[in-house]
Amino acid sequence: MASENLNRPEGAAEDWTIAQGWETYSSAEHAMWDRLFERQAKMLVGRVAPEFLDGLDILRLSRPGIPNFDELNERLMKATGWQVVAVPGLVPDDVFFDHLANRRFVSGNFIRTPEQLDYLQEPDIFHDVFGHVPLLANPVFADYMEAYGKGGQRALAHGGLENLARLYWYTVEFGLINAPEGLRIYGAGIVSSYGESVFALDDPSPNRIGLDLGRVMQTGYRIDDYQQTYFVIDSFEDLLERTLKTDFAPIYAELAGLPAHATDTLLAGDKLFTHGTQDYARAKALAA
Ligand code: PHE
Ligand code: FE
């Protein structure tokens, strides 16, 4: 994850990486991983893209305990040439993009506490590794993530950071895919969330819309609750091809200064999978 205006903590290398410190996890921390893993693995059957389950398998992520990055990286390197590196938390945007562009995925090294079982503000190692890393074992998704990192470097130069961040949010974090078996989840923010892995797929509240690049890059998102809109891709190949073939610079220029669409907006050209009721969001807003 990336952010602005950060100071590199003492002990972090120039590229913001730190040692994972696998030896220092307590048995309670390993048990927390196992608890989250077991709960989520059950939940995901029939809900997650098959490529994600393949990744769990290839990387042997079902073994007990918090994964040791050295071991995980051996398998990941063989599969797609990606690596996971530990960082202290959020890193600056340029650092984040540089890692992705070089096939390094940054991960927090801490795990949530029992009080944070279902909600935490900063991504922990369960979100980062369980949520993100399985798809990095898929060659097509692996290429997409590298291309995204390179795209990030371009976005910084073209003032398109906010637009490109929305693409990350609605694909890498909260994406749905129209798989041959039916709609499936693949975004890491959904896949690592007990509640949202049901909500995103089954709840009548959110909109589900076919992904259009310009549309996504003009759409705001929620960081405080379940999404009000999810965007659906046809396949990872299609996502990769479309993002590679499209020059984003003119899109950034066109969108500059335009207001973002609200998180629940529907537009005339939207390819609707679900016209959401927004009942969930409305009830939450009333209760607040
Ligand atoms: N084609 C994009 C650009 O012109 C780069 C990109 C590729 C961005 C893949 C995201 C994902 O900037
Ligand atoms: Fe994430």
mmCIF file of C-alpha atoms and ligand atoms in Angstrom:
data_model
loop_
_atom_site.group_PDB
_atom_site.id
_atom_site.type_symbol
_atom_site.label_atom_id
_atom_site.label_comp_id
_atom_site.label_asym_id
_atom_site.label_seq_id
_atom_site.Cartn_x
_atom_site.Cartn_y
_atom_site.Cartn_z
ATOM 1 C CA MET A 1 0.000 0.000 0.000
ATOM 2 C CA ALA A 2 1.151 3.502 -0.787
ATOM 3 C CA SER A 3 0.653 6.925 0.679
ATOM 4 C CA GLU A 4 2.045 10.434 0.588
ATOM 5 C CA ASN A 5 4.175 12.380 3.086
ATOM 6 C CA LEU A 6 5.801 9.558 4.979
ATOM 7 C CA ASN A 7 9.139 9.412 6.739
ATOM 8 C CA ARG A 8 11.220 6.289 6.376
ATOM 9 C CA PRO A 9 11.440 4.637 9.785
ATOM 10 C CA GLU A 10 14.805 3.928 11.311
ATOM 11 C CA GLY A 11 15.934 0.411 10.493
ATOM 12 C CA ALA A 12 14.222 0.338 7.098
ATOM 13 C CA ALA A 13 16.471 0.122 4.029
ATOM 14 C CA GLU A 14 16.588 2.783 1.312
ATOM 15 C CA ASP A 15 13.791 0.926 -0.510
ATOM 16 C CA TRP A 16 11.808 0.831 2.753
ATOM 17 C CA THR A 17 12.157 -2.929 3.185
ATOM 18 C CA ILE A 18 12.744 -4.537 6.552
ATOM 19 C CA ALA A 19 13.376 -8.112 7.657
ATOM 20 C CA GLN A 20 10.205 -10.140 8.078
ATOM 21 C CA GLY A 21 11.471 -11.403 11.441
ATOM 22 C CA TRP A 22 9.660 -14.700 11.054
ATOM 23 C CA GLU A 23 11.453 -16.172 14.095
ATOM 24 C CA THR A 24 9.876 -13.550 16.339
ATOM 25 C CA TYR A 25 6.192 -14.407 15.764
ATOM 26 C CA SER A 26 4.576 -15.806 18.907
ATOM 27 C CA SER A 27 2.514 -18.988 18.874
ATOM 28 C CA ALA A 28 -0.569 -16.811 19.423
ATOM 29 C CA GLU A 29 0.282 -14.898 16.244
ATOM 30 C CA HIS A 30 0.713 -18.091 14.238
ATOM 31 C CA ALA A 31 -2.592 -19.327 15.691
ATOM 32 C CA MET A 32 -4.274 -16.101 14.559
ATOM 33 C CA TRP A 33 -3.121 -16.773 10.986
ATOM 34 C CA ASP A 34 -4.487 -20.333 11.187
ATOM 35 C CA ARG A 35 -7.821 -19.126 12.519
ATOM 36 C CA LEU A 36 -8.190 -16.527 9.770
ATOM 37 C CA PHE A 37 -6.993 -18.955 7.120
ATOM 38 C CA GLU A 38 -9.393 -21.709 8.088
ATOM 39 C CA ARG A 39 -12.400 -19.427 8.260
ATOM 40 C CA GLN A 40 -11.627 -17.743 4.956
ATOM 41 C CA ALA A 41 -10.609 -20.834 2.986
ATOM 42 C CA LYS A 42 -14.021 -22.377 3.763
ATOM 43 C CA MET A 43 -15.844 -19.203 2.855
ATOM 44 C CA LEU A 44 -14.091 -18.897 -0.505
ATOM 45 C CA VAL A 45 -15.085 -22.221 -2.017
ATOM 46 C CA GLY A 46 -17.481 -21.451 -4.858
ATOM 47 C CA ARG A 47 -16.969 -17.703 -4.382
ATOM 48 C CA VAL A 48 -13.411 -16.955 -5.382
ATOM 49 C CA ALA A 49 -11.824 -17.082 -8.842
ATOM 50 C CA PRO A 50 -10.328 -20.550 -9.452
ATOM 51 C CA GLU A 51 -6.952 -18.909 -10.175
ATOM 52 C CA PHE A 52 -6.838 -17.783 -6.546
ATOM 53 C CA LEU A 53 -7.325 -21.328 -5.232
ATOM 54 C CA ASP A 54 -4.669 -22.540 -7.678
ATOM 55 C CA GLY A 55 -2.320 -19.951 -6.173
ATOM 56 C CA LEU A 56 -2.962 -21.142 -2.604
ATOM 57 C CA ASP A 57 -2.025 -24.598 -3.831
ATOM 58 C CA ILE A 58 1.069 -23.672 -5.835
ATOM 59 C CA LEU A 59 2.394 -21.624 -2.925
ATOM 60 C CA ARG A 60 1.371 -24.217 -0.303
ATOM 61 C CA LEU A 61 -0.251 -21.460 1.714
ATOM 62 C CA SER A 62 -2.501 -23.900 3.539
ATOM 63 C CA ARG A 63 0.365 -25.066 5.718
ATOM 64 C CA PRO A 64 -0.092 -23.966 9.348
ATOM 65 C CA GLY A 65 1.405 -20.744 10.662
ATOM 66 C CA ILE A 66 2.332 -17.364 9.243
ATOM 67 C CA PRO A 67 4.230 -17.994 6.004
ATOM 68 C CA ASN A 68 7.982 -17.523 6.073
ATOM 69 C CA PHE A 69 8.759 -15.159 3.179
ATOM 70 C CA ASP A 70 12.013 -16.977 2.327
ATOM 71 C CA GLU A 71 10.120 -20.211 1.683
ATOM 72 C CA LEU A 72 7.167 -18.509 0.041
ATOM 73 C CA ASN A 73 9.484 -16.597 -2.273
ATOM 74 C CA GLU A 74 11.142 -19.765 -3.526
ATOM 75 C CA ARG A 75 7.811 -21.023 -4.823
ATOM 76 C CA LEU A 76 6.625 -17.646 -6.037
ATOM 77 C CA MET A 77 9.880 -17.021 -7.884
ATOM 78 C CA LYS A 78 9.517 -20.342 -9.683
ATOM 79 C CA ALA A 79 5.902 -19.639 -10.609
ATOM 80 C CA THR A 80 6.140 -16.080 -11.929
ATOM 81 C CA GLY A 81 9.373 -14.394 -10.797
ATOM 82 C CA TRP A 82 7.597 -12.360 -8.099
ATOM 83 C CA GLN A 83 8.889 -11.808 -4.549
ATOM 84 C CA VAL A 84 7.250 -10.642 -1.344
ATOM 85 C CA VAL A 85 9.192 -8.081 0.715
ATOM 86 C CA ALA A 86 8.358 -6.821 4.200
ATOM 87 C CA VAL A 87 7.826 -3.112 4.888
ATOM 88 C CA PRO A 88 6.901 -1.283 8.111
ATOM 89 C CA GLY A 89 3.436 -0.227 6.872
ATOM 90 C CA LEU A 90 2.456 2.314 4.245
ATOM 91 C CA VAL A 91 5.226 3.336 1.857
ATOM 92 C CA PRO A 92 5.480 6.386 -0.454
ATOM 93 C CA ASP A 93 3.843 6.036 -3.868
ATOM 94 C CA ASP A 94 7.067 6.086 -5.874
ATOM 95 C CA VAL A 95 8.582 3.389 -3.650
ATOM 96 C CA PHE A 96 5.445 1.269 -3.983
ATOM 97 C CA PHE A 97 5.406 1.558 -7.777
ATOM 98 C CA ASP A 98 9.125 0.827 -8.049
ATOM 99 C CA HIS A 99 8.665 -2.419 -6.124
ATOM 100 C CA LEU A 100 5.706 -3.505 -8.269
ATOM 101 C CA ALA A 101 7.450 -2.571 -11.515
ATOM 102 C CA ASN A 102 10.254 -4.914 -10.426
ATOM 103 C CA ARG A 103 7.939 -7.734 -9.388
ATOM 104 C CA ARG A 104 8.230 -7.177 -5.668
ATOM 105 C CA PHE A 105 5.056 -7.075 -3.618
ATOM 106 C CA VAL A 106 5.302 -5.132 -0.355
ATOM 107 C CA SER A 107 3.683 -6.652 2.711
ATOM 108 C CA GLY A 108 3.288 -5.659 6.333
ATOM 109 C CA ASN A 109 4.928 -8.141 8.714
ATOM 110 C CA PHE A 110 2.513 -7.791 11.642
ATOM 111 C CA ILE A 111 -0.715 -9.709 12.190
ATOM 112 C CA ARG A 112 -3.974 -8.364 13.643
ATOM 113 C CA THR A 113 -4.919 -8.964 17.278
ATOM 114 C CA PRO A 114 -8.048 -10.913 18.309
ATOM 115 C CA GLU A 115 -9.874 -7.585 18.880
ATOM 116 C CA GLN A 116 -9.217 -6.734 15.214
ATOM 117 C CA LEU A 117 -10.464 -10.056 13.837
ATOM 118 C CA ASP A 118 -13.000 -8.529 11.458
ATOM 119 C CA TYR A 119 -11.865 -4.986 11.021
ATOM 120 C CA LEU A 120 -8.531 -3.213 10.980
ATOM 121 C CA GLN A 121 -7.405 0.045 9.503
ATOM 122 C CA GLU A 122 -3.959 -0.818 8.175
ATOM 123 C CA PRO A 123 -3.437 -3.932 6.104
ATOM 124 C CA ASP A 124 -1.763 -6.730 8.077
ATOM 125 C CA ILE A 125 0.112 -9.775 6.833
ATOM 126 C CA PHE A 126 -3.102 -11.765 6.472
ATOM 127 C CA HIS A 127 -4.581 -9.218 4.090
ATOM 128 C CA ASP A 128 -1.296 -8.674 2.253
ATOM 129 C CA VAL A 129 -0.238 -12.296 1.894
ATOM 130 C CA PHE A 130 -3.450 -14.315 1.935
ATOM 131 C CA GLY A 131 -5.331 -11.624 0.022
ATOM 132 C CA HIS A 132 -2.784 -10.575 -2.577
ATOM 133 C CA VAL A 133 -0.102 -13.196 -3.057
ATOM 134 C CA PRO A 134 -2.056 -16.214 -4.416
ATOM 135 C CA LEU A 135 -2.918 -14.376 -7.647
ATOM 136 C CA LEU A 136 0.729 -13.336 -8.038
ATOM 137 C CA ALA A 137 1.352 -17.026 -8.805
ATOM 138 C CA ASN A 138 -0.862 -16.600 -11.887
ATOM 139 C CA PRO A 139 1.247 -15.525 -14.893
ATOM 140 C CA VAL A 140 -1.373 -13.163 -16.334
ATOM 141 C CA PHE A 141 -2.223 -11.435 -13.083
ATOM 142 C CA ALA A 142 1.504 -11.279 -12.293
ATOM 143 C CA ASP A 143 2.041 -9.341 -15.527
ATOM 144 C CA TYR A 144 -0.855 -7.035 -14.710
ATOM 145 C CA MET A 145 0.667 -6.102 -11.351
ATOM 146 C CA GLU A 146 4.043 -5.332 -12.917
ATOM 147 C CA ALA A 147 2.343 -3.269 -15.624
ATOM 148 C CA TYR A 148 0.424 -1.443 -12.913
ATOM 149 C CA GLY A 149 3.684 -0.507 -11.179
ATOM 150 C CA LYS A 150 5.070 0.869 -14.417
ATOM 151 C CA GLY A 151 1.763 2.630 -15.008
ATOM 152 C CA GLY A 152 2.140 4.194 -11.570
ATOM 153 C CA GLN A 153 5.447 5.714 -12.517
ATOM 154 C CA ARG A 154 3.761 7.203 -15.587
ATOM 155 C CA ALA A 155 0.787 8.416 -13.561
ATOM 156 C CA LEU A 156 3.136 10.310 -11.235
ATOM 157 C CA ALA A 157 4.574 12.108 -14.264
ATOM 158 C CA HIS A 158 1.119 12.880 -15.739
ATOM 159 C CA GLY A 159 -0.733 13.947 -12.602
ATOM 160 C CA GLY A 160 -2.927 10.858 -12.806
ATOM 161 C CA LEU A 161 -2.225 9.284 -9.442
ATOM 162 C CA GLU A 162 -5.721 9.597 -8.031
ATOM 163 C CA ASN A 163 -7.242 8.155 -11.214
ATOM 164 C CA LEU A 164 -4.852 5.220 -11.319
ATOM 165 C CA ALA A 165 -5.344 4.532 -7.598
ATOM 166 C CA ARG A 166 -9.055 4.012 -8.331
ATOM 167 C CA LEU A 167 -8.168 1.334 -10.867
ATOM 168 C CA TYR A 168 -6.111 -0.466 -8.208
ATOM 169 C CA TRP A 169 -8.949 -0.187 -5.752
ATOM 170 C CA TYR A 170 -11.618 -1.536 -8.100
ATOM 171 C CA THR A 171 -9.485 -4.338 -9.546
ATOM 172 C CA VAL A 172 -6.641 -5.486 -7.270
ATOM 173 C CA GLU A 173 -8.513 -4.743 -4.026
ATOM 174 C CA PHE A 174 -12.227 -5.084 -4.808
ATOM 175 C CA GLY A 175 -12.510 -6.702 -8.216
ATOM 176 C CA LEU A 176 -15.111 -9.244 -9.367
ATOM 177 C CA ILE A 177 -14.674 -11.547 -12.363
ATOM 178 C CA ASN A 178 -17.313 -13.027 -14.664
ATOM 179 C CA ALA A 179 -15.824 -16.531 -14.644
ATOM 180 C CA PRO A 180 -17.252 -19.416 -16.726
ATOM 181 C CA GLU A 181 -18.711 -20.766 -13.439
ATOM 182 C CA GLY A 182 -20.422 -17.442 -12.665
ATOM 183 C CA LEU A 183 -19.480 -14.239 -10.849
ATOM 184 C CA ARG A 184 -16.491 -14.681 -8.561
ATOM 185 C CA ILE A 185 -14.449 -12.440 -6.285
ATOM 186 C CA TYR A 186 -10.726 -11.872 -6.798
ATOM 187 C CA GLY A 187 -9.869 -8.528 -5.151
ATOM 188 C CA ALA A 188 -7.667 -8.912 -2.077
ATOM 189 C CA GLY A 189 -9.789 -6.599 0.049
ATOM 190 C CA ILE A 190 -12.783 -8.870 -0.484
ATOM 191 C CA VAL A 191 -10.934 -12.169 -0.404
ATOM 192 C CA SER A 192 -9.373 -11.412 2.996
ATOM 193 C CA SER A 193 -12.661 -10.161 4.514
ATOM 194 C CA TYR A 194 -15.141 -12.559 6.093
ATOM 195 C CA GLY A 195 -18.097 -10.196 5.728
ATOM 196 C CA GLU A 196 -17.327 -8.688 2.354
ATOM 197 C CA SER A 197 -16.669 -12.033 0.655
ATOM 198 C CA VAL A 198 -20.408 -12.684 1.039
ATOM 199 C CA PHE A 199 -21.624 -9.114 0.615
ATOM 200 C CA ALA A 200 -19.692 -8.414 -2.587
ATOM 201 C CA LEU A 201 -21.162 -11.423 -4.352
ATOM 202 C CA ASP A 202 -24.603 -12.057 -2.851
ATOM 203 C CA ASP A 203 -25.995 -8.904 -1.275
ATOM 204 C CA PRO A 204 -28.627 -7.032 -3.343
ATOM 205 C CA SER A 205 -27.326 -3.677 -2.073
ATOM 206 C CA PRO A 206 -24.238 -2.877 -4.203
ATOM 207 C CA ASN A 207 -24.098 -2.202 -7.940
ATOM 208 C CA ARG A 208 -22.104 -4.647 -10.038
ATOM 209 C CA ILE A 209 -20.957 -3.131 -13.337
ATOM 210 C CA GLY A 210 -18.783 -4.295 -16.222
ATOM 211 C CA LEU A 211 -15.376 -2.640 -15.938
ATOM 212 C CA ASP A 212 -14.682 0.320 -18.197
ATOM 213 C CA LEU A 213 -11.269 1.901 -17.631
ATOM 214 C CA GLY A 214 -12.241 5.566 -17.926
ATOM 215 C CA ARG A 215 -15.377 5.014 -15.845
ATOM 216 C CA VAL A 216 -13.442 3.344 -13.038
ATOM 217 C CA MET A 217 -10.773 6.021 -13.040
ATOM 218 C CA GLN A 218 -13.488 8.632 -12.524
ATOM 219 C CA THR A 219 -15.264 6.824 -9.685
ATOM 220 C CA GLY A 220 -14.693 7.533 -5.981
ATOM 221 C CA TYR A 221 -14.495 4.703 -3.464
ATOM 222 C CA ARG A 222 -15.178 3.998 0.185
ATOM 223 C CA ILE A 223 -12.423 3.240 2.628
ATOM 224 C CA ASP A 224 -14.725 3.046 5.670
ATOM 225 C CA ASP A 225 -17.219 0.322 4.728
ATOM 226 C CA TYR A 226 -18.234 -2.224 2.088
ATOM 227 C CA GLN A 227 -18.164 -0.873 -1.465
ATOM 228 C CA GLN A 228 -21.363 0.497 -2.998
ATOM 229 C CA THR A 229 -20.207 -0.509 -6.471
ATOM 230 C CA TYR A 230 -18.070 -3.396 -7.698
ATOM 231 C CA PHE A 231 -16.609 -3.598 -11.199
ATOM 232 C CA VAL A 232 -16.604 -6.894 -13.076
ATOM 233 C CA ILE A 233 -13.880 -8.042 -15.492
ATOM 234 C CA ASP A 234 -14.348 -10.770 -18.119
ATOM 235 C CA SER A 235 -10.982 -12.402 -17.554
ATOM 236 C CA PHE A 236 -7.498 -11.547 -16.329
ATOM 237 C CA GLU A 237 -6.291 -11.738 -19.936
ATOM 238 C CA ASP A 238 -8.830 -9.120 -20.937
ATOM 239 C CA LEU A 239 -7.889 -6.852 -18.021
ATOM 240 C CA LEU A 240 -4.209 -7.110 -18.886
ATOM 241 C CA GLU A 241 -4.734 -6.545 -22.578
ATOM 242 C CA ARG A 242 -6.987 -3.557 -22.161
ATOM 243 C CA THR A 243 -4.770 -1.815 -19.623
ATOM 244 C CA LEU A 244 -1.630 -2.448 -21.680
ATOM 245 C CA LYS A 245 -3.174 -1.276 -24.952
ATOM 246 C CA THR A 246 -4.768 1.858 -23.563
ATOM 247 C CA ASP A 247 -2.635 4.968 -23.221
ATOM 248 C CA PHE A 248 -3.750 6.450 -19.903
ATOM 249 C CA ALA A 249 -2.175 9.881 -20.442
ATOM 250 C CA PRO A 250 -5.136 11.255 -22.474
ATOM 251 C CA ILE A 251 -7.540 9.813 -19.904
ATOM 252 C CA TYR A 252 -5.672 11.595 -17.090
ATOM 253 C CA ALA A 253 -5.808 14.824 -19.098
ATOM 254 C CA GLU A 254 -9.515 14.440 -19.774
ATOM 255 C CA LEU A 255 -10.369 13.630 -16.175
ATOM 256 C CA ALA A 256 -8.212 16.370 -14.648
ATOM 257 C CA GLY A 257 -10.502 18.836 -12.909
ATOM 258 C CA LEU A 258 -13.645 16.751 -13.493
ATOM 259 C CA PRO A 259 -15.484 15.714 -10.347
ATOM 260 C CA ALA A 260 -15.481 12.036 -9.441
ATOM 261 C CA HIS A 261 -18.706 10.049 -9.720
ATOM 262 C CA ALA A 262 -20.237 9.234 -6.363
ATOM 263 C CA THR A 263 -19.638 5.693 -5.151
ATOM 264 C CA ASP A 264 -23.232 4.638 -5.939
ATOM 265 C CA THR A 265 -23.748 6.454 -9.274
ATOM 266 C CA LEU A 266 -25.097 4.544 -12.260
ATOM 267 C CA LEU A 267 -24.460 5.918 -15.744
ATOM 268 C CA ALA A 268 -26.304 5.424 -19.021
ATOM 269 C CA GLY A 269 -23.477 3.395 -20.571
ATOM 270 C CA ASP A 270 -22.943 1.041 -17.620
ATOM 271 C CA LYS A 271 -23.132 -2.662 -18.356
ATOM 272 C CA LEU A 272 -25.197 -3.766 -15.378
ATOM 273 C CA PHE A 273 -24.801 -7.128 -13.701
ATOM 274 C CA THR A 274 -26.714 -5.883 -10.649
ATOM 275 C CA HIS A 275 -28.653 -2.674 -10.193
ATOM 276 C CA GLY A 276 -28.026 -2.374 -6.452
ATOM 277 C CA THR A 277 -30.741 -1.401 -3.993
ATOM 278 C CA GLN A 278 -28.139 0.445 -1.837
ATOM 279 C CA ASP A 279 -30.217 -0.642 1.153
ATOM 280 C CA TYR A 280 -27.140 -1.552 3.158
ATOM 281 C CA ALA A 281 -25.446 1.817 2.625
ATOM 282 C CA ARG A 282 -28.699 3.680 3.308
ATOM 283 C CA ALA A 283 -29.288 1.857 6.579
ATOM 284 C CA LYS A 284 -25.711 2.525 7.649
ATOM 285 C CA ALA A 285 -26.039 6.229 6.817
ATOM 286 C CA LEU A 286 -29.271 6.477 8.842
ATOM 287 C CA ALA A 287 -27.736 4.743 11.828
ATOM 288 C CA ALA A 288 -24.726 7.084 11.830
HETATM 289 N N1 PHE B 1 -1.352 1.626 -20.130
HETATM 290 C C1 PHE B 1 -1.163 2.335 -18.898
HETATM 291 C C2 PHE B 1 -0.631 3.765 -19.169
HETATM 292 O O1 PHE B 1 -0.624 4.202 -20.285
HETATM 293 C C3 PHE B 1 -0.219 1.596 -17.951
HETATM 294 C C4 PHE B 1 -0.905 0.566 -17.144
HETATM 295 C C5 PHE B 1 -0.874 -0.789 -17.484
HETATM 296 C C6 PHE B 1 -1.595 0.938 -16.001
HETATM 297 C C7 PHE B 1 -1.510 -1.722 -16.689
HETATM 298 C C8 PHE B 1 -2.216 -0.005 -15.214
HETATM 299 C C9 PHE B 1 -2.191 -1.335 -15.566
HETATM 300 O O2 PHE B 1 -0.252 4.462 -18.259
HETATM 301 FE FE FE B 2 -4.287 -4.603 -0.249
#
